[in-house]
Tab-separated table of C-alpha atoms and ligand atoms in Angstrom:
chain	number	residue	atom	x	y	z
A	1	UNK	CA	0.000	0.000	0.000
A	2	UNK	CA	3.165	2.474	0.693
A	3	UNK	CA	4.442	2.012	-2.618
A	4	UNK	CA	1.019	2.896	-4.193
A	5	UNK	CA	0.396	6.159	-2.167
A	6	UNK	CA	3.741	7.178	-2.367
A	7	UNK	CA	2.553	8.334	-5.969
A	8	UNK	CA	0.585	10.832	-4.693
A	9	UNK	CA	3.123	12.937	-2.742
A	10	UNK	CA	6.050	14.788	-3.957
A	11	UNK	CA	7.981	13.718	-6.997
A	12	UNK	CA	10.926	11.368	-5.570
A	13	UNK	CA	9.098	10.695	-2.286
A	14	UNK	CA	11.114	7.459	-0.361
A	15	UNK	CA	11.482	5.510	1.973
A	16	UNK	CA	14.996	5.666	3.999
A	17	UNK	CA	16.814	2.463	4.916
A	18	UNK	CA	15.714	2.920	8.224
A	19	UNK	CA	12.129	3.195	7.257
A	20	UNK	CA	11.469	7.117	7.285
A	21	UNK	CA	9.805	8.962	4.537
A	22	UNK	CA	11.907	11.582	2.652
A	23	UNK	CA	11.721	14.166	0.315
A	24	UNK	CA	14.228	15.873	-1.614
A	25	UNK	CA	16.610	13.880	0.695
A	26	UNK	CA	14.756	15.184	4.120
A	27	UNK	CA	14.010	13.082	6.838
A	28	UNK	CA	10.191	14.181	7.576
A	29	UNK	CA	10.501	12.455	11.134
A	30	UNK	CA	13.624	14.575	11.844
A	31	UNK	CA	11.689	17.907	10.487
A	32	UNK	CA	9.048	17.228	12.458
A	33	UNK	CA	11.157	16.850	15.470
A	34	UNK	CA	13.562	20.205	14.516
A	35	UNK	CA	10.254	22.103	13.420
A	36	UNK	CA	7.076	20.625	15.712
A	37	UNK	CA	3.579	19.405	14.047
A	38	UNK	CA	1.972	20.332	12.339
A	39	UNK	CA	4.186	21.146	9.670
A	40	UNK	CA	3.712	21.583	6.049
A	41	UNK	CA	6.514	21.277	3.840
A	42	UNK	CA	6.462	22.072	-0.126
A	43	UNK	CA	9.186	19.921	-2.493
A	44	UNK	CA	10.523	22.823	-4.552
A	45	UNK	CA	11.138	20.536	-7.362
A	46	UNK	CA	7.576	19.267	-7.531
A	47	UNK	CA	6.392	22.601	-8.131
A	48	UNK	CA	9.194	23.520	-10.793
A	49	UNK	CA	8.335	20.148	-12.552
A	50	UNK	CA	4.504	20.842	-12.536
A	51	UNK	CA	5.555	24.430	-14.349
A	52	UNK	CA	7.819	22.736	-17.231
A	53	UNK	CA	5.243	20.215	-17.747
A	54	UNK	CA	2.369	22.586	-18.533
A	55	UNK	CA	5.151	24.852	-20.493
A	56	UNK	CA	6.528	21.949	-22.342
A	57	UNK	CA	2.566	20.681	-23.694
A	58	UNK	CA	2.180	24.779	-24.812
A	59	UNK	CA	5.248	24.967	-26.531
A	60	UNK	CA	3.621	21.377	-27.944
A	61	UNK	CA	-0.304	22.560	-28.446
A	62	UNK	CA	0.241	25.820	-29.279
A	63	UNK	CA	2.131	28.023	-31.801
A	64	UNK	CA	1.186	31.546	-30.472
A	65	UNK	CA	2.278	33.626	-27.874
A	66	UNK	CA	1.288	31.572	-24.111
A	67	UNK	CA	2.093	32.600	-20.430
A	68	UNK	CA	0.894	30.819	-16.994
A	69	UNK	CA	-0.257	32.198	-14.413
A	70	UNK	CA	-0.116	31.036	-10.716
A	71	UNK	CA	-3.547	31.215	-8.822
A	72	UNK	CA	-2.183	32.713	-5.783
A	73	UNK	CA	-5.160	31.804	-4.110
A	74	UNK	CA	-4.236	28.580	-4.421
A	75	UNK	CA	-1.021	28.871	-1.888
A	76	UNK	CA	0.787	32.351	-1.475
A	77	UNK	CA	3.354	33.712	0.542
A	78	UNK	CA	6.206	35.976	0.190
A	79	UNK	CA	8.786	33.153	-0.219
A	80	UNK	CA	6.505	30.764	-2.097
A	81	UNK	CA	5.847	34.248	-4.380
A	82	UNK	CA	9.470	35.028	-5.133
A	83	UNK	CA	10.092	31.335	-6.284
A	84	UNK	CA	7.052	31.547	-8.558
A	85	UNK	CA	8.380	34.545	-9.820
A	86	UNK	CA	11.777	33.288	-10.777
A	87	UNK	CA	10.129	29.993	-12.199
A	88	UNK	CA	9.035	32.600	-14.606
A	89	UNK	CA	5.524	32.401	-14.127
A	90	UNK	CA	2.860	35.076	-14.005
A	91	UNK	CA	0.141	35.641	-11.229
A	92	UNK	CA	-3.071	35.763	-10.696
A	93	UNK	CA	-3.988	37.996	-7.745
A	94	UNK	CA	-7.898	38.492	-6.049
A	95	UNK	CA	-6.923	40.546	-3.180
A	96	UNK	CA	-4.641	43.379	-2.149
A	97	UNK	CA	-2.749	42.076	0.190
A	98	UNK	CA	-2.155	39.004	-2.407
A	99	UNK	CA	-1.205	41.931	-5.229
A	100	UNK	CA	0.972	43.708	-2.865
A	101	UNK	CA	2.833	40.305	-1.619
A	102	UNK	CA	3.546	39.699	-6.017
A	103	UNK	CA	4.562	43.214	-5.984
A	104	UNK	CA	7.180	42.550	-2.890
A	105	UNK	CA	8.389	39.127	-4.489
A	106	UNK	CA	9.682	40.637	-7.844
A	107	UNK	CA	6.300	40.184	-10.868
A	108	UNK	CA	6.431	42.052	-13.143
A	109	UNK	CA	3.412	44.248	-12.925
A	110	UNK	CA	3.063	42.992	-16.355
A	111	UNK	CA	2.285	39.171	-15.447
A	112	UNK	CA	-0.127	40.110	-12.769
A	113	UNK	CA	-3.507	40.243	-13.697
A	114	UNK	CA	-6.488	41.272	-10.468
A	115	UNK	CA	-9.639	39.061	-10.631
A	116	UNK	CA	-12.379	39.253	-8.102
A	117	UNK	CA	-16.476	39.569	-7.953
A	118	UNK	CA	-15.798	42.399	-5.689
A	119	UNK	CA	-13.120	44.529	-5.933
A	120	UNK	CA	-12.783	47.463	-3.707
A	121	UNK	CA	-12.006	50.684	-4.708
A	122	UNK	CA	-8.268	50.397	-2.774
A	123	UNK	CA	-7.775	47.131	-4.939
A	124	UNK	CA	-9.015	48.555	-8.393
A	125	UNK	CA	-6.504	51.633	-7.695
A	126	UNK	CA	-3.574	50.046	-6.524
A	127	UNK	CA	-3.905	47.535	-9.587
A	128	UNK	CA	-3.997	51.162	-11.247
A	129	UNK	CA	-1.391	52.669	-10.092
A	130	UNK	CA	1.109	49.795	-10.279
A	131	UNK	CA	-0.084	49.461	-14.009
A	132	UNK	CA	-0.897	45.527	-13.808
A	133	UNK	CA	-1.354	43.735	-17.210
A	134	UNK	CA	-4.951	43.633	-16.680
A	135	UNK	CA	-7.916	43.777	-14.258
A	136	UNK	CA	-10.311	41.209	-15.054
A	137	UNK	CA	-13.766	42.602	-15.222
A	138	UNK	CA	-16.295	40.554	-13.272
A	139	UNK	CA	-19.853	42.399	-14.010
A	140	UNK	CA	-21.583	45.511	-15.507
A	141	UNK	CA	-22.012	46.891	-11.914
A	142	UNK	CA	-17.976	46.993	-11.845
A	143	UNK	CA	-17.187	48.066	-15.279
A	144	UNK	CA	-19.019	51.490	-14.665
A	145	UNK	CA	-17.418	52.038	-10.824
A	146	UNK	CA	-14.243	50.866	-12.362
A	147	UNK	CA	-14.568	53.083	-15.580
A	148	UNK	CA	-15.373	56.134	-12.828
A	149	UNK	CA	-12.146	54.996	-10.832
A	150	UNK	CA	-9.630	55.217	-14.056
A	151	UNK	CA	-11.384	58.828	-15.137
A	152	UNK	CA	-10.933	60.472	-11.593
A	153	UNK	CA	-6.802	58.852	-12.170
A	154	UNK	CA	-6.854	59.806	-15.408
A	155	UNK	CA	-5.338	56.566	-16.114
A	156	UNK	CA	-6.619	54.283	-18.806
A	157	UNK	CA	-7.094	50.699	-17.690
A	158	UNK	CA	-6.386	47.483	-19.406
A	159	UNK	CA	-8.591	44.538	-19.155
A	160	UNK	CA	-10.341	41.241	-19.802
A	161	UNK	CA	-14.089	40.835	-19.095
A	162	UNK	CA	-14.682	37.789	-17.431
A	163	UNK	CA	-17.685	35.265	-18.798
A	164	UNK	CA	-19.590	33.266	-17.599
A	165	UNK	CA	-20.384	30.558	-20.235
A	166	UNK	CA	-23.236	28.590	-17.624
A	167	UNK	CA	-21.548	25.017	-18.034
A	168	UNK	CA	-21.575	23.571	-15.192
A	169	UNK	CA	-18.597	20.842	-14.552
A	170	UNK	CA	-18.550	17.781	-12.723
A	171	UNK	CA	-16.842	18.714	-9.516
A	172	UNK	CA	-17.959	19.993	-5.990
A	173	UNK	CA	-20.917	22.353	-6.540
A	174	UNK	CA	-18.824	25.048	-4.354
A	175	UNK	CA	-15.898	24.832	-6.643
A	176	UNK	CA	-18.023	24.845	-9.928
A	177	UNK	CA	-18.032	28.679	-11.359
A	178	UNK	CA	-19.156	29.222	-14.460
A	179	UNK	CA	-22.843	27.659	-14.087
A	180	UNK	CA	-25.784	30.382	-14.941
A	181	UNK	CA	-26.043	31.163	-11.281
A	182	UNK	CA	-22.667	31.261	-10.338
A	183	UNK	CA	-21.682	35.092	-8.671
A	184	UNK	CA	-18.788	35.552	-11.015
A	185	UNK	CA	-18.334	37.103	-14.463
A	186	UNK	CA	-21.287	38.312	-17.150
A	187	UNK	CA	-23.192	35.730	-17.798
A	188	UNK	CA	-23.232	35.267	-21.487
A	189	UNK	CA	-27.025	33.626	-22.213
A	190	UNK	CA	-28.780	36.704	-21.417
A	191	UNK	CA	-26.807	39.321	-23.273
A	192	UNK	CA	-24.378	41.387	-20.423
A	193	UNK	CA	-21.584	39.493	-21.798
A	194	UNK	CA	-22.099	41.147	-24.999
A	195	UNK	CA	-23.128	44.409	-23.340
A	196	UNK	CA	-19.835	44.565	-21.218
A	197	UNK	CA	-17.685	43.867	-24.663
A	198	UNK	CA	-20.123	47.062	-26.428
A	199	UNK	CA	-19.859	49.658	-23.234
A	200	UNK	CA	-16.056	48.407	-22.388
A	201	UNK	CA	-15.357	49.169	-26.284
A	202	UNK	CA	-17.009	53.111	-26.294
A	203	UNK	CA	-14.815	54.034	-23.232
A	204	UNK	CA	-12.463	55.995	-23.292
A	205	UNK	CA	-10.867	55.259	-20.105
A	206	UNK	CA	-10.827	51.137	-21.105
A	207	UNK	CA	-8.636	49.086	-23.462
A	208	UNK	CA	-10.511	46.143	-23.558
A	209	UNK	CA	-7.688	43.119	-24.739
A	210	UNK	CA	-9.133	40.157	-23.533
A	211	UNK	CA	-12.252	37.634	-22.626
A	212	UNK	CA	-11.873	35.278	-19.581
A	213	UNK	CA	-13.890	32.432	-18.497
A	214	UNK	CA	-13.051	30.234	-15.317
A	215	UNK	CA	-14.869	26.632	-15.056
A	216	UNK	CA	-14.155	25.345	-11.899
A	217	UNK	CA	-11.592	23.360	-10.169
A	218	UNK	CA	-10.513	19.738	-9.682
A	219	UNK	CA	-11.470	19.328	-13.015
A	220	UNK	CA	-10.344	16.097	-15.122
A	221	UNK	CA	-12.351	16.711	-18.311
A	222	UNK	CA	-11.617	18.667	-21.657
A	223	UNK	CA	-14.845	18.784	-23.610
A	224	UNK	CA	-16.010	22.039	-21.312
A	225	UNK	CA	-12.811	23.992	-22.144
A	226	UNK	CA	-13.458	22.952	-25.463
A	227	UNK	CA	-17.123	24.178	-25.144
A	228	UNK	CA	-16.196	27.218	-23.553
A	229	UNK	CA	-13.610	28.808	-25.844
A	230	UNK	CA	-16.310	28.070	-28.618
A	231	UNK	CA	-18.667	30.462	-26.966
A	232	UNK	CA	-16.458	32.851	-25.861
A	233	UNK	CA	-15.076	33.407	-29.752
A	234	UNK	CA	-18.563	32.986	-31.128
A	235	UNK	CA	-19.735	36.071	-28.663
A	236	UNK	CA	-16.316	37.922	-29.542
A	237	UNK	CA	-17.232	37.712	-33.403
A	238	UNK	CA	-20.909	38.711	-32.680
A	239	UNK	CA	-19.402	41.928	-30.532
A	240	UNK	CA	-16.758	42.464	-33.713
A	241	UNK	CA	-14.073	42.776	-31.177
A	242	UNK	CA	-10.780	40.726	-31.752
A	243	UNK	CA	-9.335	39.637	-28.442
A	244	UNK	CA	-5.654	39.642	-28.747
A	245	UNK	CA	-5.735	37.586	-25.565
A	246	UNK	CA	-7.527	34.682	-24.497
A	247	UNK	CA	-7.798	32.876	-20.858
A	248	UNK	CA	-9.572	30.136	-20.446
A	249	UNK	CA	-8.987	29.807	-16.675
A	250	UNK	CA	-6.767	26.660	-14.716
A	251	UNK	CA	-8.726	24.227	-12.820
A	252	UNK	CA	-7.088	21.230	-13.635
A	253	UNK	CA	-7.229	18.336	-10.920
A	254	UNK	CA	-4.979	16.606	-8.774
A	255	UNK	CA	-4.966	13.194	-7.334
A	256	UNK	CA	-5.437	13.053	-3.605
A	257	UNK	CA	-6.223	9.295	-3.165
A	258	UNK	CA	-5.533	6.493	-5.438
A	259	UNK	CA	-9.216	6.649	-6.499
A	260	UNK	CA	-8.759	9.924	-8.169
A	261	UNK	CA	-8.901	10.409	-11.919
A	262	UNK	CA	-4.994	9.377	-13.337
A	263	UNK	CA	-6.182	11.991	-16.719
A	264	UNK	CA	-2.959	13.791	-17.708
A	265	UNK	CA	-2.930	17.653	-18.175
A	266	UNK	CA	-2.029	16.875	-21.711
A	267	UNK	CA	-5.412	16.353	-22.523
A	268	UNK	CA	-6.285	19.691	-21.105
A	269	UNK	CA	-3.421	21.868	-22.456
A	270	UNK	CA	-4.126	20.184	-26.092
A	271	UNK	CA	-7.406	20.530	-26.298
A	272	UNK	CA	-7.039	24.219	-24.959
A	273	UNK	CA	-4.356	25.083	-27.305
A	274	UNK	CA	-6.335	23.311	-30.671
A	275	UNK	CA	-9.474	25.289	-30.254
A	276	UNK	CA	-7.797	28.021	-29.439
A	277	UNK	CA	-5.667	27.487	-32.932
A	278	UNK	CA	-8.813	26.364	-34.693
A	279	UNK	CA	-10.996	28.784	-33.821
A	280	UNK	CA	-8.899	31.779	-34.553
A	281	UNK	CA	-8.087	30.318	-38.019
A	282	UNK	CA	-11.360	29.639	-39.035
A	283	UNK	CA	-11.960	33.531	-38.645
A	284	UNK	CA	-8.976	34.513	-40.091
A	285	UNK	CA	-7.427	36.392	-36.693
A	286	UNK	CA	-3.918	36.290	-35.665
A	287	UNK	CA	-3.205	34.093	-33.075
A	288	UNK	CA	-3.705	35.035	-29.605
A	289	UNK	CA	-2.181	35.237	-26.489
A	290	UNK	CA	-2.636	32.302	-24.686
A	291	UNK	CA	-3.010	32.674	-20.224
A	292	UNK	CA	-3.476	29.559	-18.408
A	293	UNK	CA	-3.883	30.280	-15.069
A	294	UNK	CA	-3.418	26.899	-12.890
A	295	UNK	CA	-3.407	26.644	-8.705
A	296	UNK	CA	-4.171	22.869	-7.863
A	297	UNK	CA	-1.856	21.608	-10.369
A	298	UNK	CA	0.942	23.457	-9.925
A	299	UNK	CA	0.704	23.425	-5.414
A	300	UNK	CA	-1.063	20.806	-4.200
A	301	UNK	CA	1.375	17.523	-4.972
A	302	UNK	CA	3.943	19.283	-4.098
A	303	UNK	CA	2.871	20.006	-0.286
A	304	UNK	CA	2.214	17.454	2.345
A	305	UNK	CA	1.150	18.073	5.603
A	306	UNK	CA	2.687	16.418	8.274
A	307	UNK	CA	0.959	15.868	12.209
A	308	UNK	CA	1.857	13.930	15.008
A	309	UNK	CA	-0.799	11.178	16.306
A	310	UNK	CA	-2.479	12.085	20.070
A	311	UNK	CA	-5.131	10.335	21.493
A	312	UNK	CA	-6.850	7.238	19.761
A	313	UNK	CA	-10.234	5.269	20.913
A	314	UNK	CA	-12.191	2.907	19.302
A	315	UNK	CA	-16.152	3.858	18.856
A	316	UNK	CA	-19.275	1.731	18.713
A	317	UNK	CA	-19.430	0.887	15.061
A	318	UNK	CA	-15.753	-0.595	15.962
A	319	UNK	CA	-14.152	2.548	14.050
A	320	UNK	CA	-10.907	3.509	15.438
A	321	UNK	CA	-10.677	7.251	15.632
A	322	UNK	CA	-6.762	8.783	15.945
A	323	UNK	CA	-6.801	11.981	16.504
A	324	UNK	CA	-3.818	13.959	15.244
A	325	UNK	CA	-2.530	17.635	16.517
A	326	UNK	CA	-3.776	19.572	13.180
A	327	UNK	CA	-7.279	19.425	11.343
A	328	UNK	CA	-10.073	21.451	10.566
A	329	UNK	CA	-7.829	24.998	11.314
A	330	UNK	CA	-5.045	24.384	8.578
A	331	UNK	CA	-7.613	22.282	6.311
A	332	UNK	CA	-11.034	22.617	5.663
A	333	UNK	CA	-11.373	20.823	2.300
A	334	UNK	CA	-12.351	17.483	3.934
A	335	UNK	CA	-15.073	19.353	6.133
A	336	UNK	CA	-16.657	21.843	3.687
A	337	UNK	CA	-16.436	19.903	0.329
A	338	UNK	CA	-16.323	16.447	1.688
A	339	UNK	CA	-12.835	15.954	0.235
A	340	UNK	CA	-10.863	12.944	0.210
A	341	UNK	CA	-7.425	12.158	1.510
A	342	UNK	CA	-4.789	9.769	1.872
A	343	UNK	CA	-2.107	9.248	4.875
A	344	UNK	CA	1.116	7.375	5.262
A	345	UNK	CA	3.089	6.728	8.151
A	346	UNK	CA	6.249	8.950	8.341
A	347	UNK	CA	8.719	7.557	11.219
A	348	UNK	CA	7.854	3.871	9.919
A	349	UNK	CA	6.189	2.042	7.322
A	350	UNK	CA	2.933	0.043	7.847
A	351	UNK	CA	2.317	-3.428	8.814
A	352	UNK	CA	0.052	-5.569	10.113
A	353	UNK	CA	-3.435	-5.439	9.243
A	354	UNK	CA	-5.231	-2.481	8.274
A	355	UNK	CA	-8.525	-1.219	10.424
A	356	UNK	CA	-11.242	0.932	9.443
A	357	UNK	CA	-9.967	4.147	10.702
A	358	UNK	CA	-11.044	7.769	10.906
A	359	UNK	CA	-8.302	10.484	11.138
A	360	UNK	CA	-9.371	13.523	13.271
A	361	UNK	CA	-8.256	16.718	14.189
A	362	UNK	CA	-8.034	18.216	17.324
A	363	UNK	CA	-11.070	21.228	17.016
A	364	UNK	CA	-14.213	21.252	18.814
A	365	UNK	CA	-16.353	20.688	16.030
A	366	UNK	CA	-17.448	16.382	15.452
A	367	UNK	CA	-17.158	17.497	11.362
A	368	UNK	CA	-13.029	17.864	11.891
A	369	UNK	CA	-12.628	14.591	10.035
A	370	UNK	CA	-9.494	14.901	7.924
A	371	UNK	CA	-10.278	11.480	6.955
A	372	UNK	CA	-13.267	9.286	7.418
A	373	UNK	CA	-13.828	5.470	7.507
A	374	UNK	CA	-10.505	4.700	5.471
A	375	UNK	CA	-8.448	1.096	5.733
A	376	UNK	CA	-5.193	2.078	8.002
A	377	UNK	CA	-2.711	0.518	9.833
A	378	UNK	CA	-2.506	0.525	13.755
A	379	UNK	CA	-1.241	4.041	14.918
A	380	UNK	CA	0.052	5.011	18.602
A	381	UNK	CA	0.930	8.369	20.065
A	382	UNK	CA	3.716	9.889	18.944
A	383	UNK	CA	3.656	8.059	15.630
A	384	UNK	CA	4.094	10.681	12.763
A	385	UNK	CA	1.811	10.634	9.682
A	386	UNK	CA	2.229	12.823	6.042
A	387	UNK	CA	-0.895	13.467	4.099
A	388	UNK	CA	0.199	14.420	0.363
A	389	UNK	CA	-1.667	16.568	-2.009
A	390	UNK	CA	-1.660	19.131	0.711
A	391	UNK	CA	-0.372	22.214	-1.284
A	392	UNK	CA	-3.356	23.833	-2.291
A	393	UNK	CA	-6.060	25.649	-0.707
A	394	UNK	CA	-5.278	24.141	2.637
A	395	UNK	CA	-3.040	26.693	4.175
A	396	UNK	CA	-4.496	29.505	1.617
A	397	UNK	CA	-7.865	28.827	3.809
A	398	UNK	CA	-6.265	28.032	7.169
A	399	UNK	CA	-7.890	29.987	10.297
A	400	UNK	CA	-7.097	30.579	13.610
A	401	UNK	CA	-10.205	28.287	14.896
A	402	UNK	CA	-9.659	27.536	18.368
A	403	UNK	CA	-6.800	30.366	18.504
A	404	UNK	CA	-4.577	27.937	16.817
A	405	UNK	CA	-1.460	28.957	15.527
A	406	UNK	CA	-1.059	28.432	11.327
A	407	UNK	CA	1.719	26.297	11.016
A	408	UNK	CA	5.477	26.590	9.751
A	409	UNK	CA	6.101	26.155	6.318
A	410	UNK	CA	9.045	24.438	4.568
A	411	UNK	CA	10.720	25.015	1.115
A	412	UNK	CA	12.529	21.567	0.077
A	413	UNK	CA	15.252	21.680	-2.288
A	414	UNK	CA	18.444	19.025	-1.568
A	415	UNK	CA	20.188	20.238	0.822
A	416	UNK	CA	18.330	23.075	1.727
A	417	UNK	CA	15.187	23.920	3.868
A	418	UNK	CA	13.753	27.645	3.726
A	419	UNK	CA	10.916	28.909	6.207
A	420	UNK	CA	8.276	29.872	4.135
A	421	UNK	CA	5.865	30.699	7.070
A	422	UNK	CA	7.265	30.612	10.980
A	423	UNK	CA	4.606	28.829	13.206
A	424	UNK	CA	2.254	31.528	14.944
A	425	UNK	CA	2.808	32.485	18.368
A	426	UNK	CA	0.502	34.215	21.207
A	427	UNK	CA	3.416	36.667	21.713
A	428	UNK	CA	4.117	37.767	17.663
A	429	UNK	CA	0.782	39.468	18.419
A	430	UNK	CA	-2.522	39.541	16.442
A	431	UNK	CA	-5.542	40.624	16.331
A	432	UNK	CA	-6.371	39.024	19.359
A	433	UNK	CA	-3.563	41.334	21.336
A	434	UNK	CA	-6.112	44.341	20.827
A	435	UNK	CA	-4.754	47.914	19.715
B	1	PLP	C1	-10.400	32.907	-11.911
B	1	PLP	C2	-9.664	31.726	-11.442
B	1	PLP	N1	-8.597	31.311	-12.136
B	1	PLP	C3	-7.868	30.251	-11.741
B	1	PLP	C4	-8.214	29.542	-10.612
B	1	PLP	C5	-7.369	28.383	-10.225
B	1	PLP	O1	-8.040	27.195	-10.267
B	1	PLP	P1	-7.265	25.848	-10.007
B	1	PLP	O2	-6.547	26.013	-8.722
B	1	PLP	O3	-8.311	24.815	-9.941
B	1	PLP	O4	-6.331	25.638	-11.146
B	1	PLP	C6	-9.324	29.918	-9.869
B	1	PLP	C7	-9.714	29.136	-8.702
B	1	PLP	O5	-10.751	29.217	-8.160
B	1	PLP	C8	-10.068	31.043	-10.300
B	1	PLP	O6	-11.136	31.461	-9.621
């Protein structure tokens, strides 16, 4: 069973002679001892791999001009930032404090584009006054305070207008985002889409570039990407505008248990980059420039969380609950989207026979289940357990539930370790100290 789930953490992921698990030639039992639980540590050259791969299948798919870029949202901090940012990649920022943190790590203002259904009035100017690639229109409602914004600046604004196509994608409902109800983007069936592209076009204070459309995440399928890029062309050539970009989101999923979908990005990237091709040619427009803008795929194999084991019981439907020192506070996928997860021992490898189990963390709510009901070996206190696929929108959601600390984060290259995040303390102050 090792062997198998070994897949799903970072690239190179072993087992020492002694019986630890390592990555990039660290001993996760000795981190966890030099660092405390939890811990979450990201294998640098996971992340770099999950980059080239995605570059290499543009360069492949697609003969125009291409970029990716990160969803910060996804995982961000200032270290994480500056090492997306000399992988070359460009970013995709929905807050200020997320711009200004891309702004500190080195992007170009030119790879940074601003999405959001809400933007306030400090985001929309700083994205302004830095002179970001693009803000990424999400409704009418914004296009007019926005249009307002850049006259009172005197500053003409680049952007995209984001659509909403209204497919909906087989994934968690709460991750699904371009269905006809979803809050984000002009929804293209009932004509603001094409109103957007006419009253972006007569402003003055706009130069409208580009058309956007996000799908959803933890997706494994192409034919809606396919679908989408369709309708966002067809609505370009009924608006006469030629978009000399195109985006047509990330969302590409990630396996978090050997259950999970084993569907390449290839099939993704290709079918992106064809319809793209094809549907340009067919009108006779120049290429394109191509945005990808991934999270999941390029964080969340690369980080695994790491807790130590506490109490364990066994319950009346003969479950045996281990509770570990993390949960609900630094992840709240399992609890809010019912997400799956898989676990390996860290200071030894399994054996003996496996019992229906049910991983908990240590928050007073019954729904901190990191994982429920799953076949495990026996576990004791003390005993240290990874769970891969924890990169992405784990840490980016953390909270402070119970007053618990977030966690330290590690860079892993050979070699080297770099504190990405240092464990919250009572003392560093918060906004529990008051004024
Ligand atoms: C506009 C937009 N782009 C990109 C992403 C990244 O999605 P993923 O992490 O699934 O690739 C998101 C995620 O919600 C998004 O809202």
């Amino acid at each position: 069973m090792d062997d198998e789930v070994i897949s799903l953490f970072p690239l190179g992921t072993e087992r020492s002679a002694s019986g630890h698990l390592m990555i990039a030639g660290h001993d996760l039992a000795q981190l966890a001892k030099t660092w405390g639980t939890p811990l979450y540590v990201f294998d640098a050259g996971t992340v770099r791999n999950q980059v080239n791969k995605i570059k290499q299948l543009l360069t492949q798919y697609y003969a125009g001009p291409n970029e990716i870029t990160y969803a910060a949202k996804s995982y961000f901090s200032l270290g994480a930032a500056r090492h997306m940012a000399e992988m070359g990649l460009g970013v995709d920022v929905v807050s200020l404090a997320e711009m200004s943190i891309a702004r500190k790590a080195g992007f170009d203002a030119d790879k940074v584009h601003l999405h959001g259904n809400n933007k306030s009035e400090e985001e929309l100017l700083a994205a302004l006054d830095w002179g970001i690639h693009a803000v990424v229109v999400d409704s009418l409602d914004e296009l007019l305070f926005f249009e307002k914004l850049a006259e009172k600046r005197k500053k003409k604004a680049r952007i995209w207008l984001r659509v909403t196509p209204g497919i909906e994608v087989d994934t968690h409902p709460d991750i699904q985002t371009g269905h006809l109800t979803s809050k984000f983007g002009f929804l293209l069936s009932d004509g603001q889409a094409a109103e957007g592209i006419r009253r972006a076009q007569a402003s003055p204070w706009f130069d409208l570039v580009g058309l956007h459309a996000h799908l959803g995440s933890q997706l494994f399928e192409a034919e809606p990407y396919l679908d989408t890029i369709e309708m966002l062309l067809s609505l370009a050539d009924r608006s006469h505008f030629l978009p000399i970009e195109i985006c047509p989101g990330g969302g590409w999923g990630v396996r978090y248990t050997l259950e999970d979908s084993t569907e390449s990005p290839e099939l993704w990237v290709k079918t992106v980059g064809k319809t793209v091709s094809e549907q340009f040619a067919r009108r006779g427009w120049p290429l394109p420039k191509l945005v990808l803008e991934p999270g999941r795929y390029i964080a969340a194999q690369a980080g695994v969380s790491i807790y130590t084991v506490g109490t364990t019981k066994v319950v009346s439907d003969g479950t045996t609950v281990v509770a570990v020192d993390g949960g609900m506070a630094d992840n709240i996928r399992p609890a809010i989207y019912g997400s799956k997860y898989s676990l390996l021992l860290v200071n030894r490898p399994a054996s003996g026979t496996q019992r229906r189990t049910s991983i908990v963390g240590k928050f007073c709510e019954s729904g901190d289940i990191l994982i429920s009901n799953a076949q495990l070996p026996e576990m004791h206190r003390d005993d240290v357990v990874a769970m891969p696929a924890s990169g992405a929108y784990q840490l980016a959601m953390s909270s402070n539930y119970n007053m618990a600390p977030r966690p330290t984060v590690l860079w892993l290259t050979p070699g080297n370790v770099e504190m990405l995040q240092k464990r919250e303390t009572l003392d560093a102050g918060g906004w529990w100290m008051g004024a």
